[in-house]
JSON list of C-alpha atoms in Angstrom, two decimals:
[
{"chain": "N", "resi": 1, "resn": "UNK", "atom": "CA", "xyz": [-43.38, -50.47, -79.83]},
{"chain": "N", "resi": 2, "resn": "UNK", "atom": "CA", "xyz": [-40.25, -52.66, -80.65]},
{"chain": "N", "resi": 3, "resn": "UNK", "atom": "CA", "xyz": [-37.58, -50.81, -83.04]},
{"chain": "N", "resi": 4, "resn": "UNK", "atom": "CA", "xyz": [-37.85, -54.31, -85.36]},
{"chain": "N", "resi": 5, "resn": "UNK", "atom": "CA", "xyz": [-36.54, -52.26, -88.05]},
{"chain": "N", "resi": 6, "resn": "UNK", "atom": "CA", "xyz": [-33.34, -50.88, -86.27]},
{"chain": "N", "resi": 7, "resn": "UNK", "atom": "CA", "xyz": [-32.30, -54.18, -85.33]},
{"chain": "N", "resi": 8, "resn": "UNK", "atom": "CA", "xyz": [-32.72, -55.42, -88.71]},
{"chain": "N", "resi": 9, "resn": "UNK", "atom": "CA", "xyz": [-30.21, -52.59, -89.98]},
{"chain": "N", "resi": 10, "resn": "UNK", "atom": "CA", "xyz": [-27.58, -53.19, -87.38]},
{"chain": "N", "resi": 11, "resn": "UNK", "atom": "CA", "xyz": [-27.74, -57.02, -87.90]},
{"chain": "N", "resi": 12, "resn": "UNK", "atom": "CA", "xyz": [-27.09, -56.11, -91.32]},
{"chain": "N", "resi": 13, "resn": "UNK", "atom": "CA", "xyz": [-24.13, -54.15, -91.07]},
{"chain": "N", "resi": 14, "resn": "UNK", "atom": "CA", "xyz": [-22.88, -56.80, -88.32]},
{"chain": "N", "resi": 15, "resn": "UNK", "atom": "CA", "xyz": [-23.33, -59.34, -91.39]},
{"chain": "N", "resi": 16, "resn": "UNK", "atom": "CA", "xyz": [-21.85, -57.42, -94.46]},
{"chain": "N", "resi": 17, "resn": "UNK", "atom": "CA", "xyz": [-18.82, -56.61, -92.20]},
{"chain": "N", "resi": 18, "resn": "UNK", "atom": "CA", "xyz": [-18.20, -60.21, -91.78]},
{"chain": "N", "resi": 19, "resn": "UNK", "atom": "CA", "xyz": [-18.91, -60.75, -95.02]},
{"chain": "N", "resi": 20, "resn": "UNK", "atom": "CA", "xyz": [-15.96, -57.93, -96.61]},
{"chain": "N", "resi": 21, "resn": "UNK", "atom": "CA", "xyz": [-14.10, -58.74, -93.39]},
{"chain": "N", "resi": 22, "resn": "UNK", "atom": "CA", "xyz": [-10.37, -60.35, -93.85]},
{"chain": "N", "resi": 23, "resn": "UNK", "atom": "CA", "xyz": [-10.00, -63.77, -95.36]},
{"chain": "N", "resi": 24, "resn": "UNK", "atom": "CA", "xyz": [-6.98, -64.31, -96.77]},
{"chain": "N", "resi": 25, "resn": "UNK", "atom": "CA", "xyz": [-4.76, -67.97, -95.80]},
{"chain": "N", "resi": 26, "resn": "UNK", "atom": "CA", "xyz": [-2.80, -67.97, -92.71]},
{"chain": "N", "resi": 27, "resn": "UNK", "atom": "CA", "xyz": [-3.00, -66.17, -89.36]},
{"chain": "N", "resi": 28, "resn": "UNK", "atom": "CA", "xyz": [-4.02, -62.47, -88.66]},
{"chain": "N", "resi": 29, "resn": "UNK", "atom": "CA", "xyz": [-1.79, -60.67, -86.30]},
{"chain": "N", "resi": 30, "resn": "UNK", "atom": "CA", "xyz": [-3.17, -59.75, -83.42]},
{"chain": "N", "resi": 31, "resn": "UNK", "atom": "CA", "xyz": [-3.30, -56.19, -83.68]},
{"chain": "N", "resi": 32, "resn": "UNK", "atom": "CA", "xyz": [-5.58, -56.67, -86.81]},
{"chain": "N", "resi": 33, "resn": "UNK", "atom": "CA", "xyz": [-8.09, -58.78, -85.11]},
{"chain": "N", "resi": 34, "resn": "UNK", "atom": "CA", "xyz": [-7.97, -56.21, -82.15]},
{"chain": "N", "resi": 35, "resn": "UNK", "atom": "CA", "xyz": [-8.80, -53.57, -84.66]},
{"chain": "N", "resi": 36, "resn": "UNK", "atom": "CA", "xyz": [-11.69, -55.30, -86.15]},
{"chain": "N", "resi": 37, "resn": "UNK", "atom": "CA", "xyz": [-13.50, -56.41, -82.90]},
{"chain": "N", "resi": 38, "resn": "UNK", "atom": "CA", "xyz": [-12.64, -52.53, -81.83]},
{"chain": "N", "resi": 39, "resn": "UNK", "atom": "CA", "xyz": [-14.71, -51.30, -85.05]},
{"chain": "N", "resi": 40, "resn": "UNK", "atom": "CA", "xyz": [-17.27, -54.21, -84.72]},
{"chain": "N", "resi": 41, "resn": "UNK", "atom": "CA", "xyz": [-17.76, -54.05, -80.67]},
{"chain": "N", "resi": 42, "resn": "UNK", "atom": "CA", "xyz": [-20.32, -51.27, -81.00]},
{"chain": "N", "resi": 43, "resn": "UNK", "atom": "CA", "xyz": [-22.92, -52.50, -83.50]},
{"chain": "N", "resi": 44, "resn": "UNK", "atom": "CA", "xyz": [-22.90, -55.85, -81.56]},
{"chain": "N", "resi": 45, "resn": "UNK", "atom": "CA", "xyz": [-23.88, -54.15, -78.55]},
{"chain": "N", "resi": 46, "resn": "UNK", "atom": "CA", "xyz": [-26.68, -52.26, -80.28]},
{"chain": "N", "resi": 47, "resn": "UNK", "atom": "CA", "xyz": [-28.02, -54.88, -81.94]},
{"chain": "N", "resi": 48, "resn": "UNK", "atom": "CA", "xyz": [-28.01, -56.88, -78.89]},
{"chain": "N", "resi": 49, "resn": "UNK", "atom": "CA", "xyz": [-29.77, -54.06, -77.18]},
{"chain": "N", "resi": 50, "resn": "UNK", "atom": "CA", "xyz": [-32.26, -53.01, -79.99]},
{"chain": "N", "resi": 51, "resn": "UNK", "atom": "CA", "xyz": [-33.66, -56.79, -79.40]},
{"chain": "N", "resi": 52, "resn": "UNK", "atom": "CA", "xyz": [-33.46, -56.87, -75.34]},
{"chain": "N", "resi": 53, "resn": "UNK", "atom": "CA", "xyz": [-37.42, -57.19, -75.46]},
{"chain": "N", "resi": 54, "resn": "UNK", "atom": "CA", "xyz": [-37.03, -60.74, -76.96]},
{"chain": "N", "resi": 55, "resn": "UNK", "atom": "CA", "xyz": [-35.75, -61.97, -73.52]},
{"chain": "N", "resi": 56, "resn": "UNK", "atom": "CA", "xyz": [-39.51, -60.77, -71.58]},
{"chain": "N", "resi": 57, "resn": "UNK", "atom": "CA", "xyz": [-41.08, -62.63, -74.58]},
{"chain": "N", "resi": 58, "resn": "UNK", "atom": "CA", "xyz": [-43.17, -65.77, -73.64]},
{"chain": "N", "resi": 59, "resn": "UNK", "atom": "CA", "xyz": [-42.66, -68.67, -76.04]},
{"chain": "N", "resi": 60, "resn": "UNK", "atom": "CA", "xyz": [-45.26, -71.37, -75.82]},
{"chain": "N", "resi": 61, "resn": "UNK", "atom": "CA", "xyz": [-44.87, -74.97, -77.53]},
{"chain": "N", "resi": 62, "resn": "UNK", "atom": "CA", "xyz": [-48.90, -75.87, -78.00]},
{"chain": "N", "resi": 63, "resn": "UNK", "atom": "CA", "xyz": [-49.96, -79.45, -76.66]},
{"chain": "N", "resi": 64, "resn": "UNK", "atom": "CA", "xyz": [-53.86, -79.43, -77.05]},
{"chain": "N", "resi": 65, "resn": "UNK", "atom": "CA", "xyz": [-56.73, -76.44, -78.12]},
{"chain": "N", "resi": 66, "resn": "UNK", "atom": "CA", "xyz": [-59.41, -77.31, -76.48]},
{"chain": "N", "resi": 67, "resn": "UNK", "atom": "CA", "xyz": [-63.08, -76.17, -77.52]},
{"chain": "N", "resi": 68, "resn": "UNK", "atom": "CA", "xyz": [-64.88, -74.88, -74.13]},
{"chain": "N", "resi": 69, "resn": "UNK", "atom": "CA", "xyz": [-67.62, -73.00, -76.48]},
{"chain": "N", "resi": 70, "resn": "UNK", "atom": "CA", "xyz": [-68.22, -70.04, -79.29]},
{"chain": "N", "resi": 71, "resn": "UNK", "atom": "CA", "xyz": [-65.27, -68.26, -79.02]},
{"chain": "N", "resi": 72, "resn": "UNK", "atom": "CA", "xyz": [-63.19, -69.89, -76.11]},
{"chain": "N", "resi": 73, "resn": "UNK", "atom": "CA", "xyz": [-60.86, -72.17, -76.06]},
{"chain": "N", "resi": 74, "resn": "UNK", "atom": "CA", "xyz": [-58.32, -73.44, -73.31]},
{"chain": "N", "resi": 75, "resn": "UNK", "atom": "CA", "xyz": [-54.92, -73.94, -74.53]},
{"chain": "N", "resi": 76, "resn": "UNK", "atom": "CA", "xyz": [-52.34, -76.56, -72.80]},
{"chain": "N", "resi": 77, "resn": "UNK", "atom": "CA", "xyz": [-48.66, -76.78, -73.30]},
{"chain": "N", "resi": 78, "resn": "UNK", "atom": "CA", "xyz": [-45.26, -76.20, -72.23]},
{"chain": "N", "resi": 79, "resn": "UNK", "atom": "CA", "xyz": [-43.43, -73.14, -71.87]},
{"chain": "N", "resi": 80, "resn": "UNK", "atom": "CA", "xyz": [-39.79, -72.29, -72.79]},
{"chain": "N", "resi": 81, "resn": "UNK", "atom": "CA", "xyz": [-37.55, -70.76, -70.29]},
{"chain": "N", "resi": 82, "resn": "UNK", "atom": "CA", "xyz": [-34.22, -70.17, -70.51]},
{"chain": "N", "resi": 83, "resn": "UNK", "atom": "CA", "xyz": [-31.31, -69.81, -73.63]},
{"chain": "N", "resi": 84, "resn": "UNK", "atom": "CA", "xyz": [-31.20, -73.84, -72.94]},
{"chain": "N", "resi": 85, "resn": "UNK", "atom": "CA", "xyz": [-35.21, -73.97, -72.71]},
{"chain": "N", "resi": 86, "resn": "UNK", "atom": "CA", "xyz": [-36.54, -76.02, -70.00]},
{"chain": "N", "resi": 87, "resn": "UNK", "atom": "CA", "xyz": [-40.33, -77.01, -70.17]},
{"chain": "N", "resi": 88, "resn": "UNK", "atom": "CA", "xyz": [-42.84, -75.43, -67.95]},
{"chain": "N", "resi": 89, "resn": "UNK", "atom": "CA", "xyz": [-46.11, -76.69, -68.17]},
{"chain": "N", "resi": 90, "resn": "UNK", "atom": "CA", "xyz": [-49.20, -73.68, -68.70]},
{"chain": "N", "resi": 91, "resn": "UNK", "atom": "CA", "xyz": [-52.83, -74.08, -69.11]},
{"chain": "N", "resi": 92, "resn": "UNK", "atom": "CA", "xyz": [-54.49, -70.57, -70.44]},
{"chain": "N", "resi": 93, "resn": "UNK", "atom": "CA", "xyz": [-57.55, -69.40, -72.36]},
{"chain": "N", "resi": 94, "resn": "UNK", "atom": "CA", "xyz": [-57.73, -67.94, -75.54]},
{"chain": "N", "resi": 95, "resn": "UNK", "atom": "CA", "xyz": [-60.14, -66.42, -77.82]},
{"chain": "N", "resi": 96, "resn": "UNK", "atom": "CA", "xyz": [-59.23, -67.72, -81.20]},
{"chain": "N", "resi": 97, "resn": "UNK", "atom": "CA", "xyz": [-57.56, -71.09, -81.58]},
{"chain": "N", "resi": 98, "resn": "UNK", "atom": "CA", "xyz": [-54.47, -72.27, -81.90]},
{"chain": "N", "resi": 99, "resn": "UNK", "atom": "CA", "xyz": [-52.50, -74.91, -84.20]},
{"chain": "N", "resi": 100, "resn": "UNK", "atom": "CA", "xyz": [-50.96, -78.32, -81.68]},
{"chain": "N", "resi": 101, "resn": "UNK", "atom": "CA", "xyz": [-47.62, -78.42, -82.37]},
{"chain": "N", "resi": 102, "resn": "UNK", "atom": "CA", "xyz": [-46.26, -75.45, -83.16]},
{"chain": "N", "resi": 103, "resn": "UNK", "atom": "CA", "xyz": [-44.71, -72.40, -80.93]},
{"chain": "N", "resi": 104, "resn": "UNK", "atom": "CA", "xyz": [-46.13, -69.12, -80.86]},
{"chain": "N", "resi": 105, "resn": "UNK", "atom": "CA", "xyz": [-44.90, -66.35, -79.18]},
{"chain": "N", "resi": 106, "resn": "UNK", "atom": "CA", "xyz": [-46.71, -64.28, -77.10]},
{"chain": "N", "resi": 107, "resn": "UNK", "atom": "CA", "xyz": [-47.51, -61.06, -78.90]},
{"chain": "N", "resi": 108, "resn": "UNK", "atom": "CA", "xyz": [-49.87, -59.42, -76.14]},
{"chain": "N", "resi": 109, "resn": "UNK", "atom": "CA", "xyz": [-50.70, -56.66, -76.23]},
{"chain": "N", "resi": 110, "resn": "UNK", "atom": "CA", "xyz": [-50.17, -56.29, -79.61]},
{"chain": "N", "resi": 111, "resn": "UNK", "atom": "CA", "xyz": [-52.48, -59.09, -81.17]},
{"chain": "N", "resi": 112, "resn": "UNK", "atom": "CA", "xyz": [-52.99, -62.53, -81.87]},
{"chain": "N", "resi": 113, "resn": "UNK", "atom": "CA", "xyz": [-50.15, -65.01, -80.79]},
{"chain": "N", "resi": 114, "resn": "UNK", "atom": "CA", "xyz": [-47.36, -65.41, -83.72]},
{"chain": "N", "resi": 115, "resn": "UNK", "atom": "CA", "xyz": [-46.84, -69.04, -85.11]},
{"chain": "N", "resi": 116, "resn": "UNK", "atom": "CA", "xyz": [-43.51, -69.47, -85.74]},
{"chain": "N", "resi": 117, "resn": "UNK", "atom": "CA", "xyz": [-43.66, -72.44, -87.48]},
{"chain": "N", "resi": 118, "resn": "UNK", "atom": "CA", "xyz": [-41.27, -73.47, -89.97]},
{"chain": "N", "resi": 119, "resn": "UNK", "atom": "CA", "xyz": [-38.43, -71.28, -88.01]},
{"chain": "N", "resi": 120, "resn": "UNK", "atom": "CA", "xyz": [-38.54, -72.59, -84.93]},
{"chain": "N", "resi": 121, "resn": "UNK", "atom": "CA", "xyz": [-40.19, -76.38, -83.92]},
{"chain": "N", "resi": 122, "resn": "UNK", "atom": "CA", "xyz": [-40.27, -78.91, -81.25]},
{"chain": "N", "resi": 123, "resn": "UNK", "atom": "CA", "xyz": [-39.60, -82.37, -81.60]},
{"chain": "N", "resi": 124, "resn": "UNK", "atom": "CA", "xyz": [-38.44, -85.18, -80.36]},
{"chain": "N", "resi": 125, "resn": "UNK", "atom": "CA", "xyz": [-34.88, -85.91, -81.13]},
{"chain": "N", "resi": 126, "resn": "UNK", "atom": "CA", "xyz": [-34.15, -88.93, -82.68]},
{"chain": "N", "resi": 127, "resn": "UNK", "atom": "CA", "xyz": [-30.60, -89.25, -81.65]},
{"chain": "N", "resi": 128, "resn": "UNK", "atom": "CA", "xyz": [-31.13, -88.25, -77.82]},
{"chain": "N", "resi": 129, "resn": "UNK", "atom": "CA", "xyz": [-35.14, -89.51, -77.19]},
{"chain": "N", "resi": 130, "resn": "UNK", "atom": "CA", "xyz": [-35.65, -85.84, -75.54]},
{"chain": "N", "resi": 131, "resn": "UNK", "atom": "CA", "xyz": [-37.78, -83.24, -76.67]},
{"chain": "N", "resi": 132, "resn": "UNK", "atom": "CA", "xyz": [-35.65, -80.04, -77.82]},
{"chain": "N", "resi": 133, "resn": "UNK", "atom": "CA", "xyz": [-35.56, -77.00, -79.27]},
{"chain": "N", "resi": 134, "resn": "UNK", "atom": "CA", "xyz": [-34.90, -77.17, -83.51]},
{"chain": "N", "resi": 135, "resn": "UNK", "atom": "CA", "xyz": [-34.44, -73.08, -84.50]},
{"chain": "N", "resi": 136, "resn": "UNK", "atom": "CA", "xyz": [-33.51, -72.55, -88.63]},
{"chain": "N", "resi": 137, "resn": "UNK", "atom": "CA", "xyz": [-30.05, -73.23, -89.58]},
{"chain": "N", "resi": 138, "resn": "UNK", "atom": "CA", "xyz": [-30.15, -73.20, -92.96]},
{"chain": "N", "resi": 139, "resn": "UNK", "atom": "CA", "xyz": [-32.57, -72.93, -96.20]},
{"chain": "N", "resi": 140, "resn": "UNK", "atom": "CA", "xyz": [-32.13, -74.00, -99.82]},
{"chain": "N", "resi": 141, "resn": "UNK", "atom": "CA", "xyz": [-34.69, -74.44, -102.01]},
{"chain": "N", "resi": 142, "resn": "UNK", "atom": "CA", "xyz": [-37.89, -76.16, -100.05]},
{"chain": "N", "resi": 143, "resn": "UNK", "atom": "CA", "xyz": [-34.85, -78.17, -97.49]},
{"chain": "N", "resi": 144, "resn": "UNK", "atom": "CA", "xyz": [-34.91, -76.42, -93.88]},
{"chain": "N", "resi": 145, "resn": "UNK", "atom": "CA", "xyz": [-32.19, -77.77, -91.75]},
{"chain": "N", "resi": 146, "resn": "UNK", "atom": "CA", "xyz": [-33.04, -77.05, -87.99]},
{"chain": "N", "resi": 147, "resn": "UNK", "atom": "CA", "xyz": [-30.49, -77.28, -85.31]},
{"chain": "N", "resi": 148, "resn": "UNK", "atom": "CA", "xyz": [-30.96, -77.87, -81.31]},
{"chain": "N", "resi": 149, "resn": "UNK", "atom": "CA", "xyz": [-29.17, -76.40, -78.97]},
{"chain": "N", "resi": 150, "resn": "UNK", "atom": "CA", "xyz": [-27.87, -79.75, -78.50]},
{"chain": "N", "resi": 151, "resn": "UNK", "atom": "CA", "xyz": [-26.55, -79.62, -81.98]},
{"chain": "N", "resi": 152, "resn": "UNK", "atom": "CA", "xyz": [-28.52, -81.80, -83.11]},
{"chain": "N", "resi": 153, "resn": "UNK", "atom": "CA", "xyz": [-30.30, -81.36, -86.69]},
{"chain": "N", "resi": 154, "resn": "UNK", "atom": "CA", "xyz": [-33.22, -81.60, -88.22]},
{"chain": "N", "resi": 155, "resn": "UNK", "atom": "CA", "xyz": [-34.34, -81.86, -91.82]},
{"chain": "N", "resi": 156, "resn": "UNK", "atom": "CA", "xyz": [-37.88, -80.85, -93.22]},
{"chain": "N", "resi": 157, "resn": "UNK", "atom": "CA", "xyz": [-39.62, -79.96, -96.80]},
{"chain": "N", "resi": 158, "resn": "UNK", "atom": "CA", "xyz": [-41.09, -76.72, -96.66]},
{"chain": "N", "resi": 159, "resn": "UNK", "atom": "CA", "xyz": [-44.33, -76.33, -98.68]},
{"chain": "N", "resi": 160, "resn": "UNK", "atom": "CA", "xyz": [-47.09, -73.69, -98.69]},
{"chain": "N", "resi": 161, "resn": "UNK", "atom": "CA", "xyz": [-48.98, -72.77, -95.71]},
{"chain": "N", "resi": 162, "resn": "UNK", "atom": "CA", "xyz": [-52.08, -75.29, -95.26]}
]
């Protein structure tokens, strides 16, 4: 089982010391800056660790759910690979169906696949005309702002689940 909780804790700390960290006008001398990536270092590394089981973690943008019959479906669509995803096309079956359009990640064998629609979504980039990668940059209110790695952006209203 993944330590979820752990990492949650560490990304924490990693957050409220940037957040009571130094940030007064002008430049820090050196020796300062050495002393806070010194005290910071080691919660980076195990919060990078506590979440090392993300990188085995399939993450599959769905293209079609095709019915086959009761209970059985065949599910086309691209894969992401890599920190700068490239596509790899994958045909599988599935018991339940799944929602076109969105990216689950693989949550076998632990259950059902895990939408993570509105956090993370494929589209087509209107600035570049290539499909990318849009993860959640920033919320307020019902406004998502997703960003590529490209940094490109993307806006979208978020309502209730359908």
């Amino acid at each position: 089982m993944h330590d979820r909780g752990n990492a949650r804790a560490l990304l924490g700390h990693i957050k409220d010391f940037r957040n009571t960290s130094h940030h007064a006008h002008g430049v820090r001398a050196s020796h300062q800056l050495a002393e806070e990536v010194e005290r910071l270092e080691p919660h980076v590394l195990r919060a990078i660790s506590a979440v090392s089981w993300l990188s085995g973690t399939h993450w599959d943008w769905v293209e079609r759910c095709e019915y086959l019959d009761e209970g059985s479906y065949r599910i086309v669509g691209l894969r992401l690979r890599g920190s700068h995803p490239s596509w790899e096309p994958f045909e599988r079956s599935s018991t339940q169906p799944l929602r076109p359009d969105r990216i689950y990640v693989d949550s076998a064998p632990y259950g059902a696949p895990v939408d993570l629609w509105p956090f993370a979504v494929v589209s087509l980039c209107e600035k570049c005309r290539a499909r990318e990668l849009f993860l959640l940059n920033e919320a307020r209110h019902d406004q998502l702002t997703l960003r590529s790695l490209e940094e490109h952006s993307l806006e979208m209203t978020y309502g209730p689940p359908e």
